[in-house]
mmCIF file of C-alpha atoms in Angstrom:
data_model
loop_
_atom_site.group_PDB
_atom_site.id
_atom_site.type_symbol
_atom_site.label_atom_id
_atom_site.label_comp_id
_atom_site.label_asym_id
_atom_site.label_seq_id
_atom_site.Cartn_x
_atom_site.Cartn_y
_atom_site.Cartn_z
ATOM 1 C CA UNK A 1 -3.373 -18.726 2.925
ATOM 2 C CA UNK A 2 -1.890 -17.847 -0.573
ATOM 3 C CA UNK A 3 -4.518 -15.133 -0.987
ATOM 4 C CA UNK A 4 -3.604 -13.811 2.656
ATOM 5 C CA UNK A 5 0.075 -13.697 1.855
ATOM 6 C CA UNK A 6 -0.457 -11.986 -1.492
ATOM 7 C CA UNK A 7 -2.657 -9.226 0.414
ATOM 8 C CA UNK A 8 -0.302 -8.916 3.065
ATOM 9 C CA UNK A 9 2.601 -8.222 0.588
ATOM 10 C CA UNK A 10 0.789 -5.778 -1.400
ATOM 11 C CA UNK A 11 -0.266 -3.765 1.906
ATOM 12 C CA UNK A 12 3.378 -3.894 2.714
ATOM 13 C CA UNK A 13 4.469 -2.403 -0.619
ATOM 14 C CA UNK A 14 1.464 0.686 -0.125
ATOM 15 C CA UNK A 15 2.753 1.473 3.441
ATOM 16 C CA UNK A 16 6.410 1.343 2.377
ATOM 17 C CA UNK A 17 5.997 3.673 -0.491
ATOM 18 C CA UNK A 18 3.201 5.974 1.340
ATOM 19 C CA UNK A 19 5.801 5.962 4.397
ATOM 20 C CA UNK A 20 8.634 7.582 2.032
ATOM 21 C CA UNK A 21 6.183 10.161 0.496
ATOM 22 C CA UNK A 22 4.976 11.076 4.083
ATOM 23 C CA UNK A 23 8.363 11.526 5.534
ATOM 24 C CA UNK A 24 9.434 13.840 2.548
ATOM 25 C CA UNK A 25 6.587 16.010 2.962
ATOM 26 C CA UNK A 26 6.764 16.227 6.851
ATOM 27 C CA UNK A 27 10.429 16.973 6.741
ATOM 28 C CA UNK A 28 9.994 19.655 4.087
ATOM 29 C CA UNK A 29 7.207 21.379 5.972
ATOM 30 C CA UNK A 30 9.449 21.438 8.941
ATOM 31 C CA UNK A 31 12.317 22.856 6.969
ATOM 32 C CA UNK A 32 10.089 25.415 5.519
ATOM 33 C CA UNK A 33 8.516 26.694 8.892
ATOM 34 C CA UNK A 34 12.153 26.974 10.719
ATOM 35 C CA UNK A 35 13.415 29.055 7.741
ATOM 36 C CA UNK A 36 10.400 31.585 8.350
ATOM 37 C CA UNK A 37 11.106 31.493 12.024
ATOM 38 C CA UNK A 38 12.775 28.773 13.958
ATOM 39 C CA UNK A 39 10.314 28.649 16.836
ATOM 40 C CA UNK A 40 7.409 28.674 14.812
ATOM 41 C CA UNK A 41 5.426 25.488 15.182
ATOM 42 C CA UNK A 42 7.074 24.352 18.014
ATOM 43 C CA UNK A 43 5.822 23.524 21.867
ATOM 44 C CA UNK A 44 7.890 25.138 24.711
ATOM 45 C CA UNK A 45 9.400 21.284 25.175
ATOM 46 C CA UNK A 46 10.764 21.480 21.308
ATOM 47 C CA UNK A 47 8.180 18.897 19.824
ATOM 48 C CA UNK A 48 6.043 19.691 17.000
ATOM 49 C CA UNK A 49 2.492 21.765 17.581
ATOM 50 C CA UNK A 50 -0.680 20.604 16.271
ATOM 51 C CA UNK A 51 -0.568 23.502 13.555
ATOM 52 C CA UNK A 52 2.765 22.235 12.569
ATOM 53 C CA UNK A 53 1.733 18.576 12.462
ATOM 54 C CA UNK A 54 -1.530 19.709 10.330
ATOM 55 C CA UNK A 55 0.342 21.572 7.831
ATOM 56 C CA UNK A 56 2.669 18.486 7.243
ATOM 57 C CA UNK A 57 -0.167 16.768 6.868
ATOM 58 C CA UNK A 58 -1.601 18.796 3.849
ATOM 59 C CA UNK A 59 1.470 18.619 1.510
ATOM 60 C CA UNK A 60 1.236 16.998 -1.592
ATOM 61 C CA UNK A 61 3.529 14.124 -0.647
ATOM 62 C CA UNK A 62 1.973 13.414 2.535
ATOM 63 C CA UNK A 63 -1.555 13.645 1.067
ATOM 64 C CA UNK A 64 -0.472 11.025 -1.542
ATOM 65 C CA UNK A 65 1.346 8.916 0.882
ATOM 66 C CA UNK A 66 -1.782 8.984 3.241
ATOM 67 C CA UNK A 67 -3.680 7.596 -0.018
ATOM 68 C CA UNK A 68 -1.745 4.892 0.192
ATOM 69 C CA UNK A 69 -1.575 4.134 3.643
ATOM 70 C CA UNK A 70 -5.395 4.280 3.398
ATOM 71 C CA UNK A 71 -5.316 1.100 0.610
ATOM 72 C CA UNK A 72 -2.693 -0.469 2.954
ATOM 73 C CA UNK A 73 -4.813 -0.273 5.706
ATOM 74 C CA UNK A 74 -7.722 -2.032 3.911
ATOM 75 C CA UNK A 75 -5.273 -4.736 2.286
ATOM 76 C CA UNK A 76 -3.789 -5.140 6.039
ATOM 77 C CA UNK A 77 -7.078 -5.254 7.343
ATOM 78 C CA UNK A 78 -7.958 -8.304 5.063
ATOM 79 C CA UNK A 79 -4.970 -10.078 5.519
ATOM 80 C CA UNK A 80 -5.378 -9.872 9.262
ATOM 81 C CA UNK A 81 -8.848 -11.837 8.711
ATOM 82 C CA UNK A 82 -7.287 -14.284 6.501
ATOM 83 C CA UNK A 83 -3.725 -15.196 8.422
ATOM 84 C CA UNK A 84 -2.342 -15.447 11.977
ATOM 85 C CA UNK A 85 -1.349 -11.830 13.534
ATOM 86 C CA UNK A 86 1.949 -13.371 13.914
ATOM 87 C CA UNK A 87 2.234 -13.959 10.121
ATOM 88 C CA UNK A 88 0.194 -10.888 8.594
ATOM 89 C CA UNK A 89 1.753 -8.338 11.269
ATOM 90 C CA UNK A 90 5.311 -9.498 10.568
ATOM 91 C CA UNK A 91 5.065 -9.412 6.542
ATOM 92 C CA UNK A 92 3.177 -5.606 6.920
ATOM 93 C CA UNK A 93 6.063 -4.563 9.283
ATOM 94 C CA UNK A 94 8.192 -5.655 6.681
ATOM 95 C CA UNK A 95 7.314 -2.262 4.535
ATOM 96 C CA UNK A 96 10.885 -1.355 6.109
ATOM 97 C CA UNK A 97 12.600 -3.212 3.572
ATOM 98 C CA UNK A 98 10.295 -1.776 0.991
ATOM 99 C CA UNK A 99 10.702 1.542 1.872
ATOM 100 C CA UNK A 100 14.752 0.932 1.910
ATOM 101 C CA UNK A 101 14.203 -0.635 -1.615
ATOM 102 C CA UNK A 102 12.431 2.208 -2.929
ATOM 103 C CA UNK A 103 14.897 4.754 -1.506
ATOM 104 C CA UNK A 104 17.294 3.448 -3.758
ATOM 105 C CA UNK A 105 15.340 4.578 -6.867
ATOM 106 C CA UNK A 106 13.286 7.288 -5.392
ATOM 107 C CA UNK A 107 15.910 9.081 -3.311
ATOM 108 C CA UNK A 108 18.975 7.733 -4.834
ATOM 109 C CA UNK A 109 20.425 6.117 -2.182
ATOM 110 C CA UNK A 110 23.162 3.599 -1.723
ATOM 111 C CA UNK A 111 22.382 0.935 0.663
ATOM 112 C CA UNK A 112 25.199 -0.418 2.756
ATOM 113 C CA UNK A 113 26.241 -3.660 3.613
ATOM 114 C CA UNK A 114 24.346 -4.135 6.977
ATOM 115 C CA UNK A 115 21.306 -2.536 5.515
ATOM 116 C CA UNK A 116 21.451 -5.188 2.706
ATOM 117 C CA UNK A 117 22.424 -7.867 5.257
ATOM 118 C CA UNK A 118 19.333 -6.853 7.274
ATOM 119 C CA UNK A 119 17.010 -7.131 4.274
ATOM 120 C CA UNK A 120 18.105 -10.437 3.313
ATOM 121 C CA UNK A 121 17.591 -11.797 7.195
ATOM 122 C CA UNK A 122 14.036 -10.263 7.037
ATOM 123 C CA UNK A 123 13.271 -12.102 3.501
ATOM 124 C CA UNK A 124 14.793 -15.140 5.078
ATOM 125 C CA UNK A 125 12.623 -14.833 8.245
ATOM 126 C CA UNK A 126 9.204 -14.247 6.310
ATOM 127 C CA UNK A 127 9.868 -17.633 4.486
ATOM 128 C CA UNK A 128 10.288 -19.336 7.715
ATOM 129 C CA UNK A 129 7.100 -17.891 8.919
ATOM 130 C CA UNK A 130 4.928 -18.505 5.704
ATOM 131 C CA UNK A 131 6.304 -22.254 6.313
ATOM 132 C CA UNK A 132 5.681 -22.830 9.826
ATOM 133 C CA UNK A 133 2.007 -20.500 9.561
ATOM 134 C CA UNK A 134 -0.860 -22.968 10.455
ATOM 135 C CA UNK A 135 -4.588 -22.217 10.718
ATOM 136 C CA UNK A 136 -5.998 -18.636 12.121
ATOM 137 C CA UNK A 137 -8.427 -18.340 14.875
ATOM 138 C CA UNK A 138 -11.713 -17.448 14.623
ATOM 139 C CA UNK A 139 -11.607 -14.205 16.451
ATOM 140 C CA UNK A 140 -14.765 -14.642 17.957
ATOM 141 C CA UNK A 141 -14.289 -13.142 21.666
ATOM 142 C CA UNK A 142 -16.586 -11.749 24.423
ATOM 143 C CA UNK A 143 -18.143 -8.273 23.768
ATOM 144 C CA UNK A 144 -16.708 -7.311 27.105
ATOM 145 C CA UNK A 145 -13.016 -7.750 25.429
ATOM 146 C CA UNK A 146 -13.891 -5.551 22.595
ATOM 147 C CA UNK A 147 -14.544 -2.841 25.269
ATOM 148 C CA UNK A 148 -11.148 -3.329 26.838
ATOM 149 C CA UNK A 149 -9.406 -3.222 23.276
ATOM 150 C CA UNK A 150 -11.288 0.283 22.957
ATOM 151 C CA UNK A 151 -10.060 1.464 26.230
ATOM 152 C CA UNK A 152 -6.593 0.501 25.748
ATOM 153 C CA UNK A 153 -6.867 2.349 22.433
ATOM 154 C CA UNK A 154 -7.886 5.193 23.800
ATOM 155 C CA UNK A 155 -5.412 4.929 26.841
ATOM 156 C CA UNK A 156 -2.398 4.537 24.271
ATOM 157 C CA UNK A 157 -3.414 7.570 21.837
ATOM 158 C CA UNK A 158 -3.796 9.676 25.313
ATOM 159 C CA UNK A 159 -0.164 8.722 26.821
ATOM 160 C CA UNK A 160 1.011 9.284 23.070
ATOM 161 C CA UNK A 161 -0.299 12.613 23.038
ATOM 162 C CA UNK A 162 1.003 13.342 26.379
ATOM 163 C CA UNK A 163 4.376 12.121 25.822
ATOM 164 C CA UNK A 164 4.370 14.325 22.846
ATOM 165 C CA UNK A 165 3.833 17.396 24.574
ATOM 166 C CA UNK A 166 6.045 16.870 27.710
ATOM 167 C CA UNK A 167 9.035 15.510 25.907
ATOM 168 C CA UNK A 168 8.910 17.333 22.597
ATOM 169 C CA UNK A 169 11.868 16.679 20.634
ATOM 170 C CA UNK A 170 13.053 13.568 22.936
ATOM 171 C CA UNK A 171 9.820 11.839 22.271
ATOM 172 C CA UNK A 172 10.425 10.391 18.819
ATOM 173 C CA UNK A 173 11.369 6.652 20.101
ATOM 174 C CA UNK A 174 8.249 6.880 22.706
ATOM 175 C CA UNK A 175 6.158 8.249 19.913
ATOM 176 C CA UNK A 176 7.059 5.531 17.491
ATOM 177 C CA UNK A 177 6.565 2.563 20.024
ATOM 178 C CA UNK A 178 3.034 3.787 20.757
ATOM 179 C CA UNK A 179 2.193 4.568 17.548
ATOM 180 C CA UNK A 180 3.220 0.863 16.562
ATOM 181 C CA UNK A 181 1.252 -0.377 19.569
ATOM 182 C CA UNK A 182 -1.782 1.730 18.054
ATOM 183 C CA UNK A 183 -1.496 0.026 14.700
ATOM 184 C CA UNK A 184 -1.308 -3.431 16.608
ATOM 185 C CA UNK A 185 -4.116 -2.664 18.268
ATOM 186 C CA UNK A 186 -6.132 -1.739 15.175
ATOM 187 C CA UNK A 187 -4.706 -5.280 13.430
ATOM 188 C CA UNK A 188 -6.413 -6.979 16.591
ATOM 189 C CA UNK A 189 -9.803 -4.930 16.114
ATOM 190 C CA UNK A 190 -9.884 -5.921 12.583
ATOM 191 C CA UNK A 191 -9.326 -9.547 13.443
ATOM 192 C CA UNK A 192 -12.422 -9.627 16.244
ATOM 193 C CA UNK A 193 -14.500 -7.167 14.465
ATOM 194 C CA UNK A 194 -18.311 -8.695 14.562
ATOM 195 C CA UNK A 195 -20.730 -7.713 11.638
ATOM 196 C CA UNK A 196 -18.155 -8.492 8.733
ATOM 197 C CA UNK A 197 -18.558 -11.936 7.950
ATOM 198 C CA UNK A 198 -21.718 -12.125 7.406
ATOM 199 C CA UNK A 199 -22.100 -8.562 6.937
ATOM 200 C CA UNK A 200 -24.776 -7.029 9.630
ATOM 201 C CA UNK A 201 -24.666 -3.288 9.583
ATOM 202 C CA UNK A 202 -26.095 -2.884 13.198
ATOM 203 C CA UNK A 203 -23.770 -5.263 14.621
ATOM 204 C CA UNK A 204 -20.967 -3.691 13.347
ATOM 205 C CA UNK A 205 -21.650 -0.506 14.211
ATOM 206 C CA UNK A 206 -22.471 -1.742 17.740
ATOM 207 C CA UNK A 207 -19.035 -3.174 18.239
ATOM 208 C CA UNK A 208 -16.788 -1.319 20.455
ATOM 209 C CA UNK A 209 -14.018 -2.910 18.021
ATOM 210 C CA UNK A 210 -14.874 -0.597 15.358
ATOM 211 C CA UNK A 211 -14.301 2.383 17.320
ATOM 212 C CA UNK A 212 -11.165 1.022 19.041
ATOM 213 C CA UNK A 213 -10.017 0.401 14.992
ATOM 214 C CA UNK A 214 -10.886 4.173 14.616
ATOM 215 C CA UNK A 215 -9.327 5.649 17.923
ATOM 216 C CA UNK A 216 -6.052 3.416 16.944
ATOM 217 C CA UNK A 217 -5.793 4.125 13.358
ATOM 218 C CA UNK A 218 -6.065 7.772 13.644
ATOM 219 C CA UNK A 219 -4.361 8.443 17.079
ATOM 220 C CA UNK A 220 -1.529 6.021 15.602
ATOM 221 C CA UNK A 221 -1.356 7.957 12.185
ATOM 222 C CA UNK A 222 -0.861 11.357 14.198
ATOM 223 C CA UNK A 223 1.820 9.893 16.460
ATOM 224 C CA UNK A 224 3.516 8.646 13.381
ATOM 225 C CA UNK A 225 3.970 11.896 12.122
ATOM 226 C CA UNK A 226 5.122 13.570 14.806
ATOM 227 C CA UNK A 227 7.904 10.722 14.835
ATOM 228 C CA UNK A 228 8.488 11.761 11.378
ATOM 229 C CA UNK A 229 9.403 15.384 12.207
ATOM 230 C CA UNK A 230 11.021 14.660 15.297
ATOM 231 C CA UNK A 231 13.923 13.075 16.530
ATOM 232 C CA UNK A 232 15.790 9.914 15.121
ATOM 233 C CA UNK A 233 13.714 8.221 12.178
ATOM 234 C CA UNK A 234 15.818 4.983 12.425
ATOM 235 C CA UNK A 235 14.818 4.722 16.415
ATOM 236 C CA UNK A 236 11.432 5.775 15.883
ATOM 237 C CA UNK A 237 10.689 3.076 13.350
ATOM 238 C CA UNK A 238 12.730 0.482 14.991
ATOM 239 C CA UNK A 239 10.223 0.797 18.060
ATOM 240 C CA UNK A 240 7.224 1.176 15.659
ATOM 241 C CA UNK A 241 8.235 -2.517 14.122
ATOM 242 C CA UNK A 242 8.467 -3.800 17.701
ATOM 243 C CA UNK A 243 5.063 -2.263 18.802
ATOM 244 C CA UNK A 244 3.377 -3.440 15.587
ATOM 245 C CA UNK A 245 4.502 -6.923 15.620
ATOM 246 C CA UNK A 246 5.220 -8.171 19.018
ATOM 247 C CA UNK A 247 2.399 -7.458 20.988
ATOM 248 C CA UNK A 248 -0.650 -8.349 18.403
ATOM 249 C CA UNK A 249 1.268 -11.942 17.535
ATOM 250 C CA UNK A 250 1.548 -12.918 21.087
ATOM 251 C CA UNK A 251 -2.214 -11.533 21.647
ATOM 252 C CA UNK A 252 -3.188 -13.972 18.204
ATOM 253 C CA UNK A 253 -1.680 -16.905 19.915
ATOM 254 C CA UNK A 254 -3.053 -16.400 23.470
ATOM 255 C CA UNK A 255 -6.007 -14.650 23.010
ATOM 256 C CA UNK A 256 -7.424 -15.605 19.486
ATOM 257 C CA UNK A 257 -6.351 -19.196 18.802
ATOM 258 C CA UNK A 258 -3.508 -18.407 15.929
ATOM 259 C CA UNK A 259 -1.409 -21.499 15.604
ATOM 260 C CA UNK A 260 1.389 -22.755 13.457
ATOM 261 C CA UNK A 261 1.474 -26.198 11.695
ATOM 262 C CA UNK A 262 1.811 -29.219 13.839
ATOM 263 C CA UNK A 263 5.530 -29.842 14.749
ATOM 264 C CA UNK A 264 6.506 -26.532 13.096
ATOM 265 C CA UNK A 265 6.005 -24.022 16.551
ATOM 266 C CA UNK A 266 9.829 -23.419 16.825
ATOM 267 C CA UNK A 267 10.086 -22.421 13.353
ATOM 268 C CA UNK A 268 7.213 -19.930 13.436
ATOM 269 C CA UNK A 269 8.761 -18.548 17.165
ATOM 270 C CA UNK A 270 12.512 -18.479 15.147
ATOM 271 C CA UNK A 271 10.816 -16.798 12.149
ATOM 272 C CA UNK A 272 8.992 -14.143 14.267
ATOM 273 C CA UNK A 273 11.910 -13.323 16.240
ATOM 274 C CA UNK A 274 14.177 -12.863 13.484
ATOM 275 C CA UNK A 275 11.827 -11.133 11.303
ATOM 276 C CA UNK A 276 11.281 -8.300 14.272
ATOM 277 C CA UNK A 277 15.174 -8.321 14.688
ATOM 278 C CA UNK A 278 16.004 -8.060 11.112
ATOM 279 C CA UNK A 279 13.573 -5.228 10.579
ATOM 280 C CA UNK A 280 14.670 -3.483 13.450
ATOM 281 C CA UNK A 281 18.150 -3.803 11.996
ATOM 282 C CA UNK A 282 17.067 -2.231 8.850
ATOM 283 C CA UNK A 283 15.967 0.781 10.677
ATOM 284 C CA UNK A 284 18.824 1.233 12.694
ATOM 285 C CA UNK A 285 21.375 0.623 10.386
ATOM 286 C CA UNK A 286 19.966 3.712 8.320
ATOM 287 C CA UNK A 287 22.059 6.434 7.352
ATOM 288 C CA UNK A 288 23.090 8.818 9.890
ATOM 289 C CA UNK A 289 20.259 11.854 9.925
ATOM 290 C CA UNK A 290 20.268 15.309 10.202
ATOM 291 C CA UNK A 291 17.944 17.724 11.906
ATOM 292 C CA UNK A 292 14.573 17.804 9.914
ATOM 293 C CA UNK A 293 13.848 21.484 11.013
ATOM 294 C CA UNK A 294 17.465 23.017 10.481
ATOM 295 C CA UNK A 295 17.055 25.860 8.485
ATOM 296 C CA UNK A 296 19.522 25.913 5.275
ATOM 297 C CA UNK A 297 21.991 28.938 5.440
ATOM 298 C CA UNK A 298 22.582 29.303 1.997
ATOM 299 C CA UNK A 299 21.264 27.825 -1.246
ATOM 300 C CA UNK A 300 23.943 25.136 -1.825
ATOM 301 C CA UNK A 301 23.491 24.291 1.987
ATOM 302 C CA UNK A 302 20.045 24.217 1.455
ATOM 303 C CA UNK A 303 20.282 21.316 -1.229
ATOM 304 C CA UNK A 304 22.838 19.064 0.751
ATOM 305 C CA UNK A 305 20.763 19.483 3.736
ATOM 306 C CA UNK A 306 17.914 18.289 1.695
ATOM 307 C CA UNK A 307 20.030 15.610 0.341
ATOM 308 C CA UNK A 308 21.309 14.557 3.920
ATOM 309 C CA UNK A 309 17.366 14.324 5.115
ATOM 310 C CA UNK A 310 16.230 12.233 2.516
ATOM 311 C CA UNK A 311 19.158 9.903 3.139
ATOM 312 C CA UNK A 312 17.818 9.165 6.266
ATOM 313 C CA UNK A 313 15.069 7.072 4.872
ATOM 314 C CA UNK A 314 17.095 4.726 3.775
ATOM 315 C CA UNK A 315 16.484 2.783 6.999
ATOM 316 C CA UNK A 316 13.029 2.865 6.493
ATOM 317 C CA UNK A 317 9.951 4.637 7.738
ATOM 318 C CA UNK A 318 7.251 2.284 8.766
ATOM 319 C CA UNK A 319 3.608 3.589 8.342
ATOM 320 C CA UNK A 320 2.358 0.951 10.421
#
């Protein structure tokens, strides 16, 4: 349990730091494109094109942030196998808190009282969850359910891509929710993956859950990048937290056999609900945002716009 908690906290820290860097890189790229040509890199519906997203993904900030995401993924995968999903996914989603706290140092942001209160709520809820968490389920499931997980992952990412194409600049919150569901599917896939313990490469490669992890992870990263480029980061992040924690937590209890300590079920439920609500509040109470793609009118205005964009990250940007 202790090793699992430490691993989940480390994954949360990696995701939180990576998200700050990814958001800065994504939005700097969007501003640069808008300054050159206001319509460049934008679809007919106002959303970022694939080329625009690709350019954002090769900025140095985004690359470093992605490296931290990969490390966070590895640590999160280990945590998902050591802890009940309702605990591991909730701790990892607390990267919102890490992001907010890092923003003070890295971006010179002052958090508001509601933000500090939300952070305190999340921390308190995590203590409740850690206290109530019991054994994690075995993760042994029929192979057919692994195929269903793969199909659900493909459907999620396909719908997310279509939504981005159709809704354009209005797709931030749907993209955030679907990316969160993708990351949740990734956590479930890691938990049920065959051929890991004991390690058996042929079994691992033949398990549909492995490909569900790849589809959900890569697709979730794409939708997450799009959500950082458009619309409200606060709203998108709140949606991501709900998708990443609620569904996997429920599946862990109903499908994988995760359980709380005897007599602590109500504490686990209370802690889970409070943690999700607090994480959403951390995102929602973030500083108001400016349009990340708005071109600067002058040098002074450019500096001010960049500061406003960075301040919008105080509410937190989830990676997963």
